[in-house]
PDB file of C-alpha atoms in Angstrom:
ATOM      1  CA  UNK A 739      11.205 -25.344 -52.342  1.00 56.00           C
ATOM      2  CA  UNK A 740       8.293 -22.935 -52.782  1.00 60.00           C
ATOM      3  CA  UNK A 741       6.120 -25.090 -50.508  1.00 60.00           C
ATOM      4  CA  UNK A 742       8.753 -25.089 -47.751  1.00 61.00           C
ATOM      5  CA  UNK A 743       9.052 -21.338 -47.961  1.00 57.00           C
ATOM      6  CA  UNK A 744       5.283 -20.936 -47.910  1.00 57.00           C
ATOM      7  CA  UNK A 745       4.975 -23.259 -44.885  1.00 57.00           C
ATOM      8  CA  UNK A 746       7.683 -21.330 -43.062  1.00 54.00           C
ATOM      9  CA  UNK A 747       5.897 -18.039 -43.676  1.00 54.00           C
ATOM     10  CA  UNK A 748       2.575 -19.553 -42.566  1.00 52.00           C
ATOM     11  CA  UNK A 749       4.199 -21.003 -39.441  1.00 50.00           C
ATOM     12  CA  UNK A 750       5.802 -17.667 -38.635  1.00 43.00           C
ATOM     13  CA  UNK A 751       2.459 -15.925 -39.133  1.00 44.00           C
ATOM     14  CA  UNK A 752       0.682 -18.373 -36.800  1.00 46.00           C
ATOM     15  CA  UNK A 753       3.387 -18.039 -34.145  1.00 44.00           C
ATOM     16  CA  UNK A 754       3.129 -14.241 -34.360  1.00 41.00           C
ATOM     17  CA  UNK A 755      -0.666 -14.358 -33.957  1.00 41.00           C
ATOM     18  CA  UNK A 756      -0.367 -16.682 -30.943  1.00 43.00           C
ATOM     19  CA  UNK A 757       2.265 -14.412 -29.383  1.00 41.00           C
ATOM     20  CA  UNK A 758       0.042 -11.355 -29.864  1.00 38.00           C
ATOM     21  CA  UNK A 759      -2.903 -13.168 -28.316  1.00 41.00           C
ATOM     22  CA  UNK A 760      -0.794 -14.187 -25.320  1.00 41.00           C
ATOM     23  CA  UNK A 761       0.696 -10.708 -24.818  1.00 39.00           C
ATOM     24  CA  UNK A 762      -2.209  -9.248 -22.819  1.00 39.00           C
ATOM     25  CA  UNK A 763      -2.121 -12.262 -20.496  1.00 36.00           C
ATOM     26  CA  UNK A 764       1.486 -11.533 -19.573  1.00 34.00           C
ATOM     27  CA  UNK A 765       0.645  -7.925 -18.710  1.00 36.00           C
ATOM     28  CA  UNK A 766      -2.653  -8.614 -16.960  1.00 36.00           C
ATOM     29  CA  UNK A 767      -3.487  -6.488 -13.961  1.00 45.00           C
ATOM     30  CA  UNK A 768      -2.807  -7.924 -10.537  1.00 47.00           C
ATOM     31  CA  UNK A 769      -5.765  -9.125  -8.534  1.00 52.00           C
ATOM     32  CA  UNK A 770      -7.431  -6.894  -5.994  1.00 58.00           C
ATOM     33  CA  UNK A 771      -5.422  -5.816  -2.974  1.00 70.00           C
ATOM     34  CA  UNK A 772      -6.347  -7.863   0.079  1.00 79.00           C
ATOM     35  CA  UNK A 773      -7.699  -5.706   2.889  1.00 80.00           C
ATOM     36  CA  UNK A 774      -8.255  -7.473   6.187  1.00 82.00           C
ATOM     37  CA  UNK A 775     -10.063  -6.492   9.364  1.00 84.00           C
ATOM     38  CA  UNK A 776      -7.923  -5.780  12.392  1.00 85.00           C
ATOM     39  CA  UNK A 777      -9.348  -5.969  15.893  1.00 85.00           C
ATOM     40  CA  UNK A 778      -8.589  -3.382  18.522  1.00 87.00           C
ATOM     41  CA  UNK A 779      -6.553  -5.999  20.425  1.00 88.00           C
ATOM     42  CA  UNK A 780      -4.491  -6.799  17.310  1.00 88.00           C
ATOM     43  CA  UNK A 781      -3.836  -3.106  16.752  1.00 88.00           C
ATOM     44  CA  UNK A 782      -2.696  -2.772  20.385  1.00 90.00           C
ATOM     45  CA  UNK A 783      -0.275  -5.672  19.802  1.00 90.00           C
ATOM     46  CA  UNK A 784       1.081  -3.933  16.711  1.00 87.00           C
ATOM     47  CA  UNK A 785       1.658  -0.698  18.622  1.00 89.00           C
ATOM     48  CA  UNK A 786       3.295  -2.574  21.519  1.00 90.00           C
ATOM     49  CA  UNK A 787       5.647  -4.604  19.293  1.00 87.00           C
ATOM     50  CA  UNK A 788       9.111  -4.207  20.814  1.00 88.00           C
ATOM     51  CA  UNK A 789      11.001  -5.708  17.866  1.00 89.00           C
ATOM     52  CA  UNK A 790       9.920  -3.700  14.827  1.00 90.00           C
ATOM     53  CA  UNK A 791       9.688  -0.142  13.566  1.00 94.00           C
ATOM     54  CA  UNK A 792       6.456   0.931  11.912  1.00 95.00           C
ATOM     55  CA  UNK A 793       5.067   3.689   9.770  1.00 94.00           C
ATOM     56  CA  UNK A 794       1.319   3.424  10.346  1.00 94.00           C
ATOM     57  CA  UNK A 795      -0.855   5.311   7.879  1.00 92.00           C
ATOM     58  CA  UNK A 796      -4.410   6.257   8.924  1.00 93.00           C
ATOM     59  CA  UNK A 797      -6.762   7.320   6.162  1.00 90.00           C
ATOM     60  CA  UNK A 798     -10.270   7.176   4.726  1.00 87.00           C
ATOM     61  CA  UNK A 799     -11.542   6.761   1.187  1.00 86.00           C
ATOM     62  CA  UNK A 800     -13.352  10.112   1.212  1.00 90.00           C
ATOM     63  CA  UNK A 801     -10.258  12.080   2.288  1.00 88.00           C
ATOM     64  CA  UNK A 802      -8.718  13.789  -0.771  1.00 92.00           C
ATOM     65  CA  UNK A 803      -5.396  14.588   0.983  1.00 93.00           C
ATOM     66  CA  UNK A 804      -5.156  10.909   2.028  1.00 87.00           C
ATOM     67  CA  UNK A 805      -5.531   9.738  -1.562  1.00 88.00           C
ATOM     68  CA  UNK A 806      -3.071  12.386  -2.734  1.00 90.00           C
ATOM     69  CA  UNK A 807      -0.451  11.331  -0.156  1.00 92.00           C
ATOM     70  CA  UNK A 808      -0.767   7.577  -0.785  1.00 88.00           C
ATOM     71  CA  UNK A 809       1.550   7.411  -3.856  1.00 90.00           C
ATOM     72  CA  UNK A 810       4.257   9.125  -1.781  1.00 92.00           C
ATOM     73  CA  UNK A 811       3.812   6.566   0.995  1.00 92.00           C
ATOM     74  CA  UNK A 812       4.027   3.705  -1.507  1.00 90.00           C
ATOM     75  CA  UNK A 813       7.294   5.179  -2.787  1.00 92.00           C
ATOM     76  CA  UNK A 814       8.674   5.647   0.738  1.00 94.00           C
ATOM     77  CA  UNK A 815       7.733   2.083   1.651  1.00 93.00           C
ATOM     78  CA  UNK A 816       9.880   0.817  -1.232  1.00 93.00           C
ATOM     79  CA  UNK A 817      12.727   3.058  -0.114  1.00 94.00           C
ATOM     80  CA  UNK A 818      12.755   2.135   3.587  1.00 94.00           C
ATOM     81  CA  UNK A 819      11.579  -1.474   3.838  1.00 92.00           C
ATOM     82  CA  UNK A 820      15.161  -2.743   3.497  1.00 93.00           C
ATOM     83  CA  UNK A 821      16.111  -0.570   6.478  1.00 93.00           C
ATOM     84  CA  UNK A 822      13.580  -2.392   8.655  1.00 92.00           C
ATOM     85  CA  UNK A 823      10.647   0.020   8.468  1.00 94.00           C
ATOM     86  CA  UNK A 824       7.316  -1.757   8.129  1.00 93.00           C
ATOM     87  CA  UNK A 825       4.532   0.294   6.585  1.00 93.00           C
ATOM     88  CA  UNK A 826       0.960  -0.545   7.576  1.00 92.00           C
ATOM     89  CA  UNK A 827      -2.152   1.118   6.155  1.00 91.00           C
ATOM     90  CA  UNK A 828      -5.264   1.561   8.283  1.00 90.00           C
ATOM     91  CA  UNK A 829      -8.682   2.579   6.979  1.00 88.00           C
ATOM     92  CA  UNK A 830     -11.141   4.244   9.326  1.00 87.00           C
ATOM     93  CA  UNK A 831     -13.989   3.934   6.802  1.00 79.00           C
ATOM     94  CA  UNK A 832     -17.196   2.483   8.229  1.00 83.00           C
ATOM     95  CA  UNK A 833     -17.792   0.496   5.045  1.00 77.00           C
ATOM     96  CA  UNK A 834     -14.228  -0.703   4.617  1.00 78.00           C
ATOM     97  CA  UNK A 835     -12.978  -2.667   2.671  1.00 76.00           C
ATOM     98  CA  UNK A 836     -15.548  -1.897  -0.039  1.00 79.00           C
ATOM     99  CA  UNK A 837     -14.640   1.794  -0.256  1.00 79.00           C
ATOM    100  CA  UNK A 838     -10.865   1.343  -0.064  1.00 77.00           C
ATOM    101  CA  UNK A 839     -10.502  -1.580  -2.470  1.00 76.00           C
ATOM    102  CA  UNK A 840     -10.737   0.384  -5.751  1.00 76.00           C
ATOM    103  CA  UNK A 841      -8.350   3.102  -4.556  1.00 81.00           C
ATOM    104  CA  UNK A 842      -5.678   0.699  -3.339  1.00 77.00           C
ATOM    105  CA  UNK A 843      -5.951  -1.538  -6.402  1.00 74.00           C
ATOM    106  CA  UNK A 844      -5.628   1.426  -8.758  1.00 78.00           C
ATOM    107  CA  UNK A 845      -2.479   2.621  -6.968  1.00 80.00           C
ATOM    108  CA  UNK A 846      -1.016  -0.911  -6.747  1.00 83.00           C
ATOM    109  CA  UNK A 847      -0.508  -0.704  -3.001  1.00 80.00           C
ATOM    110  CA  UNK A 848       2.647  -2.531  -1.904  1.00 82.00           C
ATOM    111  CA  UNK A 849       2.163  -2.760   1.870  1.00 87.00           C
ATOM    112  CA  UNK A 850      -0.430  -4.425   4.153  1.00 87.00           C
ATOM    113  CA  UNK A 851      -3.702  -2.608   4.651  1.00 85.00           C
ATOM    114  CA  UNK A 852      -6.359  -3.155   7.316  1.00 89.00           C
ATOM    115  CA  UNK A 853      -9.790  -1.953   8.381  1.00 85.00           C
ATOM    116  CA  UNK A 854     -10.279  -0.979  12.031  1.00 89.00           C
ATOM    117  CA  UNK A 855     -13.283   0.073  14.040  1.00 80.00           C
ATOM    118  CA  UNK A 856     -13.941   3.469  15.563  1.00 76.00           C
ATOM    119  CA  UNK A 857     -12.655   2.329  18.969  1.00 82.00           C
ATOM    120  CA  UNK A 858      -9.060   2.363  17.671  1.00 86.00           C
ATOM    121  CA  UNK A 859      -9.455   5.938  16.425  1.00 86.00           C
ATOM    122  CA  UNK A 860     -10.842   7.039  19.782  1.00 84.00           C
ATOM    123  CA  UNK A 861      -8.257   5.213  21.890  1.00 89.00           C
ATOM    124  CA  UNK A 862      -5.281   6.512  19.869  1.00 88.00           C
ATOM    125  CA  UNK A 863      -6.716  10.007  19.391  1.00 89.00           C
ATOM    126  CA  UNK A 864      -6.901   9.951  15.605  1.00 88.00           C
ATOM    127  CA  UNK A 865      -8.367  13.447  15.307  1.00 88.00           C
ATOM    128  CA  UNK A 866      -7.722  14.019  11.607  1.00 89.00           C
ATOM    129  CA  UNK A 867      -6.707  12.154   8.474  1.00 90.00           C
ATOM    130  CA  UNK A 868      -4.296  11.592   7.009  1.00 94.00           C
ATOM    131  CA  UNK A 869      -2.339  10.811  10.133  1.00 93.00           C
ATOM    132  CA  UNK A 870       0.939   8.923  10.354  1.00 95.00           C
ATOM    133  CA  UNK A 871       2.394   7.207  13.402  1.00 96.00           C
ATOM    134  CA  UNK A 872       6.079   6.388  13.676  1.00 96.00           C
ATOM    135  CA  UNK A 873       6.285   3.533  16.190  1.00 96.00           C
ATOM    136  CA  UNK A 874       9.485   2.102  17.673  1.00 94.00           C
ATOM    137  CA  UNK A 875      10.025  -0.277  20.623  1.00 91.00           C
ATOM    138  CA  UNK A 876       6.331  -0.236  21.499  1.00 91.00           C
ATOM    139  CA  UNK A 877       6.123   3.546  21.642  1.00 93.00           C
ATOM    140  CA  UNK A 878       4.464   6.060  19.336  1.00 94.00           C
ATOM    141  CA  UNK A 879       7.481   8.278  18.753  1.00 95.00           C
ATOM    142  CA  UNK A 880       5.750  10.766  16.483  1.00 94.00           C
ATOM    143  CA  UNK A 881       2.311  11.596  15.110  1.00 94.00           C
ATOM    144  CA  UNK A 882       2.248  13.469  11.814  1.00 94.00           C
ATOM    145  CA  UNK A 883      -1.142  15.077  11.293  1.00 93.00           C
ATOM    146  CA  UNK A 884      -2.382  16.191   7.892  1.00 92.00           C
ATOM    147  CA  UNK A 885      -0.987  15.921   4.401  1.00 92.00           C
ATOM    148  CA  UNK A 886       2.756  16.496   4.228  1.00 93.00           C
ATOM    149  CA  UNK A 887       5.278  16.668   1.414  1.00 93.00           C
ATOM    150  CA  UNK A 888       7.456  13.720   0.477  1.00 94.00           C
ATOM    151  CA  UNK A 889      10.497  15.721   1.600  1.00 95.00           C
ATOM    152  CA  UNK A 890       8.969  16.329   5.051  1.00 96.00           C
ATOM    153  CA  UNK A 891       7.963  12.682   5.616  1.00 94.00           C
ATOM    154  CA  UNK A 892      11.310  11.476   4.271  1.00 94.00           C
ATOM    155  CA  UNK A 893      13.151  13.697   6.755  1.00 96.00           C
ATOM    156  CA  UNK A 894      11.002  12.476   9.656  1.00 96.00           C
ATOM    157  CA  UNK A 895      11.589   8.822   8.719  1.00 96.00           C
ATOM    158  CA  UNK A 896      15.356   9.332   8.436  1.00 94.00           C
ATOM    159  CA  UNK A 897      15.488  10.891  11.901  1.00 94.00           C
ATOM    160  CA  UNK A 898      13.252   8.106  13.247  1.00 95.00           C
ATOM    161  CA  UNK A 899      15.481   5.348  11.836  1.00 93.00           C
ATOM    162  CA  UNK A 900      18.747   6.788  13.243  1.00 87.00           C
TER     163      UNK A 900
END
């Protein structure tokens, strides 16, 4: 009887150790966020999409207000994606994706993110960052320039989706 009890305790101990070893694996960080290049032609197609509504976020890695606003945009993406709003991130960094990767991974970005070349910024008059475009039926309905509060962006999105 003593041996059975001792074996049970040993087995329980071993199972506990294995479970503790496996615990970090179940909570491992997600892999890096995938950032793809987007051509000017592909961006034009996105803007001209007649079927979807977009919140397009322009930013750079060196822009402190951009980094500050990003958690709000992640939150708003979760809130509005079921209402048909597609959020797309766009980096204007010359050395993208290298500079954006650590920022987006740290914040656990939950929407697609792309790198574009300077031509897009010139063509669409991106004069400052952060800048948000609200795009519906192939038309830029609104440009929001500079860092804004969650309440302000939320209000603009609600009006846009009506």
